[in-house]
Tab-separated table of C-alpha atoms in Angstrom:
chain	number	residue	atom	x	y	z
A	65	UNK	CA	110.194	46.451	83.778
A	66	UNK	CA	108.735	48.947	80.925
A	67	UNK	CA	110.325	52.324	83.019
A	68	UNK	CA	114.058	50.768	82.594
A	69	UNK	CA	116.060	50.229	79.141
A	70	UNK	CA	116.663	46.636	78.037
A	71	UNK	CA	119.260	45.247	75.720
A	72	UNK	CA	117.163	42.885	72.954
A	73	UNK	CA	120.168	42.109	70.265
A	74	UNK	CA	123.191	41.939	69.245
A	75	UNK	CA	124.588	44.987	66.943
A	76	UNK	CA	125.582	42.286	64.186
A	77	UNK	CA	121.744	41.016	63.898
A	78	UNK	CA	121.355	44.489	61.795
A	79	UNK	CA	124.734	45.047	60.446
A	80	UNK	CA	124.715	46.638	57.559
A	81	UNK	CA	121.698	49.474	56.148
A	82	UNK	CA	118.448	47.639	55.242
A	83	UNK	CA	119.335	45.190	58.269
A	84	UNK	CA	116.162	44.091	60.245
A	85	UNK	CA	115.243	41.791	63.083
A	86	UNK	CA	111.947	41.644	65.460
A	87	UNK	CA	112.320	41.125	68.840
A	88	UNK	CA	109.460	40.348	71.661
A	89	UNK	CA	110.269	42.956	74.643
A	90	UNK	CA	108.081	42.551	77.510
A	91	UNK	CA	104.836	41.221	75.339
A	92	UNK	CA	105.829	44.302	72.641
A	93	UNK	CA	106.567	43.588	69.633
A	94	UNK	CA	109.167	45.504	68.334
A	95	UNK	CA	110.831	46.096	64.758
A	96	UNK	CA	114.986	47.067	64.456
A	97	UNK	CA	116.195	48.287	61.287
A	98	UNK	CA	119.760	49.870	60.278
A	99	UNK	CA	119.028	53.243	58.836
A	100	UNK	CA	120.784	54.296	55.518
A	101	UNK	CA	123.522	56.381	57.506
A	102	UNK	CA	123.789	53.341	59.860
A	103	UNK	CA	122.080	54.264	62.848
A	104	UNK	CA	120.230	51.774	64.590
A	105	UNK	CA	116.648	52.431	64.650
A	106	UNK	CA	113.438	50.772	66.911
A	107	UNK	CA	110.005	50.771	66.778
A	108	UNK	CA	106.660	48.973	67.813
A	109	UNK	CA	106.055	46.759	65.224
A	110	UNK	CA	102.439	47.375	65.085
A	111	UNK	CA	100.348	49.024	61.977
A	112	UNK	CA	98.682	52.273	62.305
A	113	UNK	CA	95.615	50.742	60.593
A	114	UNK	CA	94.740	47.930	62.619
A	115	UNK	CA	97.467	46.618	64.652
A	116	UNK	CA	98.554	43.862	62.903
A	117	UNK	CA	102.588	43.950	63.031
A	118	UNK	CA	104.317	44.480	59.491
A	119	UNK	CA	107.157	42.281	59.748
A	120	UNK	CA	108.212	38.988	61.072
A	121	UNK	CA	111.794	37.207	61.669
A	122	UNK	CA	114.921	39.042	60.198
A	123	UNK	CA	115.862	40.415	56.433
A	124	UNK	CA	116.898	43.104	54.633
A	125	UNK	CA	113.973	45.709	53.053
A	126	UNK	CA	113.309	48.856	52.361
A	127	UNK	CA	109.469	48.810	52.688
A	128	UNK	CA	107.625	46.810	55.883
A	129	UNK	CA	104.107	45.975	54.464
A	130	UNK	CA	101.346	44.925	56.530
A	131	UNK	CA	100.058	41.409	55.474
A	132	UNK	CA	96.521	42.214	56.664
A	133	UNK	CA	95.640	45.091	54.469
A	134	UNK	CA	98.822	46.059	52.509
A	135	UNK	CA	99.646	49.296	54.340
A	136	UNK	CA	103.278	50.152	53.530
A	137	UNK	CA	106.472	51.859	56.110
A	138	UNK	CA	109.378	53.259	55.059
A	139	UNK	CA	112.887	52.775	57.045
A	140	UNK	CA	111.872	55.942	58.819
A	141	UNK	CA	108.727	54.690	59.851
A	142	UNK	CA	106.530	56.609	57.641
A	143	UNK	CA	103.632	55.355	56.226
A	144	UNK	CA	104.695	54.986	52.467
A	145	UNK	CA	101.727	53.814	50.024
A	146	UNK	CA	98.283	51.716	51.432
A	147	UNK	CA	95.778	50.474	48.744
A	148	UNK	CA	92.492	52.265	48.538
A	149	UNK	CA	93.989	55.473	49.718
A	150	UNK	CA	90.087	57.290	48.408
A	151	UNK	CA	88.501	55.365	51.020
A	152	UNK	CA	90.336	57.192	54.026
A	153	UNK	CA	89.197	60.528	52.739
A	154	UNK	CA	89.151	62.826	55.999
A	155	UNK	CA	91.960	61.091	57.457
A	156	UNK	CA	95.081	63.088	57.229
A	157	UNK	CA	96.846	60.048	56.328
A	158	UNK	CA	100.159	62.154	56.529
A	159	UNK	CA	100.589	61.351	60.692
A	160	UNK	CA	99.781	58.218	60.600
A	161	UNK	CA	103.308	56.184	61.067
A	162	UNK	CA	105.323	53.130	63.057
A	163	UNK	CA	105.763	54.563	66.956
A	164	UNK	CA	109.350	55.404	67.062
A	165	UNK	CA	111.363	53.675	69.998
A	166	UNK	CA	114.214	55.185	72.103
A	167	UNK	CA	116.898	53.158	71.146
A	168	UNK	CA	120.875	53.309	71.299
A	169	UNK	CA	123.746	51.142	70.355
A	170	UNK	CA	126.117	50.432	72.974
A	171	UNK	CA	129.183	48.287	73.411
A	172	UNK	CA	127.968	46.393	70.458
A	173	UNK	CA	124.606	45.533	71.849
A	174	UNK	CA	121.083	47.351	70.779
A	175	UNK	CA	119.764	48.915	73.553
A	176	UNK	CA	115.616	49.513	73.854
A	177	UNK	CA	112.819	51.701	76.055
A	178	UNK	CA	109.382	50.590	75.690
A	179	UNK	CA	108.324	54.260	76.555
A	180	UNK	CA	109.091	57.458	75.427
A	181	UNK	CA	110.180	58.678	79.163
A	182	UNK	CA	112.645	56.438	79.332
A	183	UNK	CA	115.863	57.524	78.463
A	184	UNK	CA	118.476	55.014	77.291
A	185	UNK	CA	121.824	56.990	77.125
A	186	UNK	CA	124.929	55.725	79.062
A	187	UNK	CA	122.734	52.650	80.333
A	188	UNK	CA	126.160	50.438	79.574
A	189	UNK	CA	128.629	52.794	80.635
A	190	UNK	CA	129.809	51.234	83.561
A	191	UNK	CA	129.941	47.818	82.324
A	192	UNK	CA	130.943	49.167	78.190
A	193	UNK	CA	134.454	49.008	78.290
A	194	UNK	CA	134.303	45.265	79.293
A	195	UNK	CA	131.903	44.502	76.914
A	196	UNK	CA	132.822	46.080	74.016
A	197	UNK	CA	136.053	43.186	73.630
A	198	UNK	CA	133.681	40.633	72.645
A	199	UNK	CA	132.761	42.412	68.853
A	200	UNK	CA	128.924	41.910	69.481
A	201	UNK	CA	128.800	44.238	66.549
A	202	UNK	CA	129.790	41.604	64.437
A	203	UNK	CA	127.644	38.270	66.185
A	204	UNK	CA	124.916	36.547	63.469
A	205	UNK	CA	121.924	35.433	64.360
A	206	UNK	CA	121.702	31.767	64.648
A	207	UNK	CA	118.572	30.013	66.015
A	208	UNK	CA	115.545	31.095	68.194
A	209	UNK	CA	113.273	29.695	70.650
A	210	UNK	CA	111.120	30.689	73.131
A	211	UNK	CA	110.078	28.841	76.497
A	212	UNK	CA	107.545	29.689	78.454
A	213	UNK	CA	108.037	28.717	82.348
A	214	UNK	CA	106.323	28.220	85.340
A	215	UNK	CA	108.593	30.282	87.491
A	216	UNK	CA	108.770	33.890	88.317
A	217	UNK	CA	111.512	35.518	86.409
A	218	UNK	CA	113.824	36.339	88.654
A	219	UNK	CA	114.487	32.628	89.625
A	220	UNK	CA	115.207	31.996	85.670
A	221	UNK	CA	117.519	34.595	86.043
A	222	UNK	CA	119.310	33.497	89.281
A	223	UNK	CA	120.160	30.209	87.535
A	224	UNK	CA	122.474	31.562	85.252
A	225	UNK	CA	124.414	33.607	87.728
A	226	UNK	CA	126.282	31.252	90.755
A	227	UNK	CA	127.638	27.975	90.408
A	228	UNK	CA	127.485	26.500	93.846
A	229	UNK	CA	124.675	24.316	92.248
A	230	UNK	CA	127.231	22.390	89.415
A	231	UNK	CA	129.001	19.328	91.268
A	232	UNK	CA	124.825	18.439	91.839
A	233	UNK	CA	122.241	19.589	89.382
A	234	UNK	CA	125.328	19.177	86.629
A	235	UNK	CA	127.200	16.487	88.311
A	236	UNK	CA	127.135	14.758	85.117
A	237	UNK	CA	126.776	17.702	81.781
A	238	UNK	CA	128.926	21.122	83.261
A	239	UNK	CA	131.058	19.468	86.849
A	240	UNK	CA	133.222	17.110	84.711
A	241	UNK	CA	134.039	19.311	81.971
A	242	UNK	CA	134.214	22.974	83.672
A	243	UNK	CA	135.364	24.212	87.441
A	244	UNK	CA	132.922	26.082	89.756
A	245	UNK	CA	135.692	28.409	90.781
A	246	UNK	CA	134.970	31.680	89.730
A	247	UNK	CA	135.426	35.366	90.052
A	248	UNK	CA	133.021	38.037	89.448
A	249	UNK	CA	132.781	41.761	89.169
A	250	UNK	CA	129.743	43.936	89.881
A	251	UNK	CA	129.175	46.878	87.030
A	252	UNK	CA	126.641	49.331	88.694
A	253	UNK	CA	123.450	47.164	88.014
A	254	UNK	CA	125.367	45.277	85.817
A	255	UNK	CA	127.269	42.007	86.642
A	256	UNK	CA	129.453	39.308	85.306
A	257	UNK	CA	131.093	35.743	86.566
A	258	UNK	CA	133.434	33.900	84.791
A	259	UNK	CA	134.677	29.913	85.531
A	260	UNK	CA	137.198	28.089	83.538
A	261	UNK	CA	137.316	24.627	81.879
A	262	UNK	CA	138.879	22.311	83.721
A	263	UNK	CA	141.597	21.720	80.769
A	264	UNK	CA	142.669	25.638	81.831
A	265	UNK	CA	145.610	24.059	83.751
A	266	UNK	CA	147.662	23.093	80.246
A	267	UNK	CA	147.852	26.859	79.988
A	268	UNK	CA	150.234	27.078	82.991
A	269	UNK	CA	153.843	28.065	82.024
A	270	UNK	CA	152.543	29.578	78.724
A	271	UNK	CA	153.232	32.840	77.807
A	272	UNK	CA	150.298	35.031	78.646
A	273	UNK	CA	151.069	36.212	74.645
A	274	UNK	CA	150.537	32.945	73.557
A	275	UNK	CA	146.978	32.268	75.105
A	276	UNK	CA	143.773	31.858	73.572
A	277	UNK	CA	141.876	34.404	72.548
A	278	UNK	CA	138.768	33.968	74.150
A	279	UNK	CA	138.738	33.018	77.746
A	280	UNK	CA	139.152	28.849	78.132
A	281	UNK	CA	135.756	29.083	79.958
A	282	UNK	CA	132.283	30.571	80.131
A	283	UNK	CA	131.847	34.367	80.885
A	284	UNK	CA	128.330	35.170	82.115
A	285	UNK	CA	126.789	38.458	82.100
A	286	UNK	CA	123.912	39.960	84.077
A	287	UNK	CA	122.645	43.356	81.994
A	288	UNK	CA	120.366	44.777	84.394
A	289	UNK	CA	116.982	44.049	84.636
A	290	UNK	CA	116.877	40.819	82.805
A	291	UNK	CA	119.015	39.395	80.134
A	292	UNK	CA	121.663	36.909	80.151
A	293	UNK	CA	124.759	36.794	77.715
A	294	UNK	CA	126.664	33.582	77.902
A	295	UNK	CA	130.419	33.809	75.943
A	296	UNK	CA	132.135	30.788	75.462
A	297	UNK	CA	135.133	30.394	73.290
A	298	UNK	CA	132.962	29.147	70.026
A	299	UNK	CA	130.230	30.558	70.701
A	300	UNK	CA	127.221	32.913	72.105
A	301	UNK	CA	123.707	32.370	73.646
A	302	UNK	CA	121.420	35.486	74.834
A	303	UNK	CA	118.503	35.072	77.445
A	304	UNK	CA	115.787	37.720	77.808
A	305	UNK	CA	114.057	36.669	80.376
A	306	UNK	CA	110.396	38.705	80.996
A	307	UNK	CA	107.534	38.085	83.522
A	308	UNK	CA	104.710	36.588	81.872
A	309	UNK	CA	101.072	36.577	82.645
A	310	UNK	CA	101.024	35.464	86.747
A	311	UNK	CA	103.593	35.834	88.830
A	312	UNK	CA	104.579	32.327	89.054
A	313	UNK	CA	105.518	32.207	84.896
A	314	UNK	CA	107.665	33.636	82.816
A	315	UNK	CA	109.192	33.920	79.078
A	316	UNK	CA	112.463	32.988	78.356
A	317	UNK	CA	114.009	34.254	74.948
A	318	UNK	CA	116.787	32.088	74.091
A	319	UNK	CA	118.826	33.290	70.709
A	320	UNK	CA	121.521	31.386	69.865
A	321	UNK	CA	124.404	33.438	67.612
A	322	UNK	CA	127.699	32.856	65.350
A	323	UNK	CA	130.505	35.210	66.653
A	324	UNK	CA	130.920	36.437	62.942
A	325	UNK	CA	128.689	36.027	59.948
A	326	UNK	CA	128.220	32.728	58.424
A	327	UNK	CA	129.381	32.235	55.357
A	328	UNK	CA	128.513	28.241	54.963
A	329	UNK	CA	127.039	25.374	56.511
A	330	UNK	CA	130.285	24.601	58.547
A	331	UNK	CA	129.691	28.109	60.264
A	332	UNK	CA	125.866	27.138	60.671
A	333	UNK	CA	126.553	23.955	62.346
A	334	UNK	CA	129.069	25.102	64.579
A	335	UNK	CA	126.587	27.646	65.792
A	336	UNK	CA	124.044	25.488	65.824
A	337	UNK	CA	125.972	22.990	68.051
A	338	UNK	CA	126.667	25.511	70.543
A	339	UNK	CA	122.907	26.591	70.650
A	340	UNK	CA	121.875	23.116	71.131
A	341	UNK	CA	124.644	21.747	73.556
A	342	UNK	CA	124.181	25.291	76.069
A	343	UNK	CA	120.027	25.381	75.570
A	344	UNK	CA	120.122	21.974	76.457
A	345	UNK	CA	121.741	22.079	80.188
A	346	UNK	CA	119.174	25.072	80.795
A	347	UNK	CA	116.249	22.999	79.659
A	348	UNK	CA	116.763	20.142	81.266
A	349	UNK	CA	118.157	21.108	84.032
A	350	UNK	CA	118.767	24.575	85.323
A	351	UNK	CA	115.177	25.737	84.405
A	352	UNK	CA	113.535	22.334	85.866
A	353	UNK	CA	115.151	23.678	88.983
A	354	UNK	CA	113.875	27.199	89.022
A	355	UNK	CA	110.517	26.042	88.361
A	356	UNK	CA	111.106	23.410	91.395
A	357	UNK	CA	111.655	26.589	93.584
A	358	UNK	CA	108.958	28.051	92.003
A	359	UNK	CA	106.528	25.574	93.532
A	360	UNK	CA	108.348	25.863	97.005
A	361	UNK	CA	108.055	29.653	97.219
A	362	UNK	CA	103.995	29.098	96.457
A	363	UNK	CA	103.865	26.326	99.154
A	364	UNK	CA	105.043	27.428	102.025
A	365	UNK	CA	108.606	29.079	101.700
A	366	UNK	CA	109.066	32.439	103.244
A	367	UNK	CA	112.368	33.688	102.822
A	368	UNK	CA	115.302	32.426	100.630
A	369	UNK	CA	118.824	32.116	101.774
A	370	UNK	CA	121.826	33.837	99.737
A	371	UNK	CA	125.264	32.203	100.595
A	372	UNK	CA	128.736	34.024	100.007
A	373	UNK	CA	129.245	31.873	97.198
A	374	UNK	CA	126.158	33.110	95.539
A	375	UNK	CA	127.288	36.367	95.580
A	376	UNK	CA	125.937	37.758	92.120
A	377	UNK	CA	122.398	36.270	93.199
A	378	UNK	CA	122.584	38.684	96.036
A	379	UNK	CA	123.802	41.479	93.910
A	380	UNK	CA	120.599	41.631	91.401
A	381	UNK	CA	118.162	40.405	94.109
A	382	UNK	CA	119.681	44.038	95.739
A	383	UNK	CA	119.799	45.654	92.242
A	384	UNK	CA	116.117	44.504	91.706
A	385	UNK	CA	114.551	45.595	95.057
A	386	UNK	CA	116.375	49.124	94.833
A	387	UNK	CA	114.326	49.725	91.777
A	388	UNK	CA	111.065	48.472	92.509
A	389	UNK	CA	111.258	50.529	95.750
A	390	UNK	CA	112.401	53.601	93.827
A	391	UNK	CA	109.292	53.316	91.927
């Protein structure tokens, strides 16, 4: 997981120049900024002094200052001013600085390495052109949360990627409201499935110029090794989704967005609403289930089945062993 890229945000959670989030990337904490030229910049949040990390949630600034002693980066990383500057004497003061991250913008989306070696050009390319409709350049951040698990990551992945499970697990949230026929396309690691809402059939006989302009339905995405983005027609959710301390638990980072900025509290509860209505299915009922087959594969399990209608399961479970083997 550290010796692949990962995608960690939307390009519109730093749109314009003095733009900042932090993001959690595999127990890392790590600091985004836009640049003054507009470039996308990453690095480990984490003070040269004594580790303590020098920003916290999202904002605009020029200057990142360490709450624990008052040491002081610049949007290039450099370390800018630090009280008591007599009592480093001997330190050449002058290398001391944020650790840079490689880091690219892609279709909209902010890709991250956690290492130096790691290279993150082209990671998108095969999947870029599909993604790049959806204006993730422009998305807001809405709402955060993070929920830990006791299930091994990949089964809080697999959740979010077939939906043979919805006439049962979501007989009555997701079955009455959306179909579990759907198609899906494979993009290198990369993968996507899309099913419609069941009201999709009032769009016979109309001009395909005359559709919506977002998809009546929900179009998943599986970005290679571990994140989730969910597109609906009002709105956005993104799941990172890292192993945690055991095998058996993970982290699951769920950020809710706005598919433009908000401007007022009608654009903040309409996010809001689709943050709580989408995070609420996956709480309640799609992790329960992946921690359920959590406790089976630790009691006795020894193999798990794949179907043909869990086709995109198959796919990463493939994608996933390929790497670890190439390792």
């Amino acid at each position: 997981m550290r010796q692949v890229p990962h995608v960690v945000a939307w390009g519109g959670e730093i749109a314009e120049p003095g733009d900042y989030t932090t993001k959690d990337v595999m127990g890392t904490p790590v600091l985004l900024l836009r640049d003054s030229n507009g470039a996308a910049r990453a690095f480990v949040n984490v003070c040269a002094h004594r580790g303590a990390q020098v920003a916290e949630g999202c904002g605009r600034a020029t200057r990142f200052t360490c709450p624990y002693h008052a040491w002081s980066y610049d949007a290039d990383g450099r370390l800018a001013s630090l009280p008591g500057r007599r009592m480093f004497d001997g330190v050449d003061l002058s290398r001391l600085r944020l650790r840079p991250l490689p880091v690219d913008e892609q279709a909209g989306l902010i890709v991250v390495a956690l290492d130096d070696s790691v290279s993150v050009d082209g990671f998108l390319d095969d999947a870029a052109a599909d993604l790049a409709d959806f204006g993730f350049e422009h998305y807001a951040h809405a709402q955060s949360v993070d929920l830990p698990l006791r299930a091994n990551w990949k089964l809080a992945v697999d959740v979010n990627l077939e939906g043979y499970h919805f006439p049962f697990l979501h007989k009555d949230t997701l079955a009455p409201i959306v179909s579990n026929n759907s198609v899906f396309d494979v993009f290198g690691t990369h993968c996507r499935w899309a099913f419609p809402f069941r009201n999709i059939t009032e769009l016979r006989g109309v001009p395909e110029q005359d559709w919506p302009e977002r998809f009546s339905g929900s179009v998943v995405y599986g970005i290679f090794p571990s994140c989730v983005l969910v597109e609906s027609p009002v709105s956005t959710l993104m799941l990172r989704i890292y192993p945690a301390a055991t095998p058996g638990t993970c982290i699951v980072h769920m950020v809710g967005g706005a598919l433009r900025p908000m401007e007022g509290d009608d654009d903040r509860a309409l996010a809001q609403a689709g943050f709580d209505g989408a995070t609420a299915v996956l709480r309640n009922e799609d992790f329960p289930a992946a921690e359920a087959c959590q406790r089976g594969a630790e009691n006795g399990l020894d193999n798990i089945i794949i179907g043909r209608s869990e086709p995109l399961v198959q796919h990463l479970h493939r994608e996933w062993d390929a790497a670890i083997n190439s390792v």
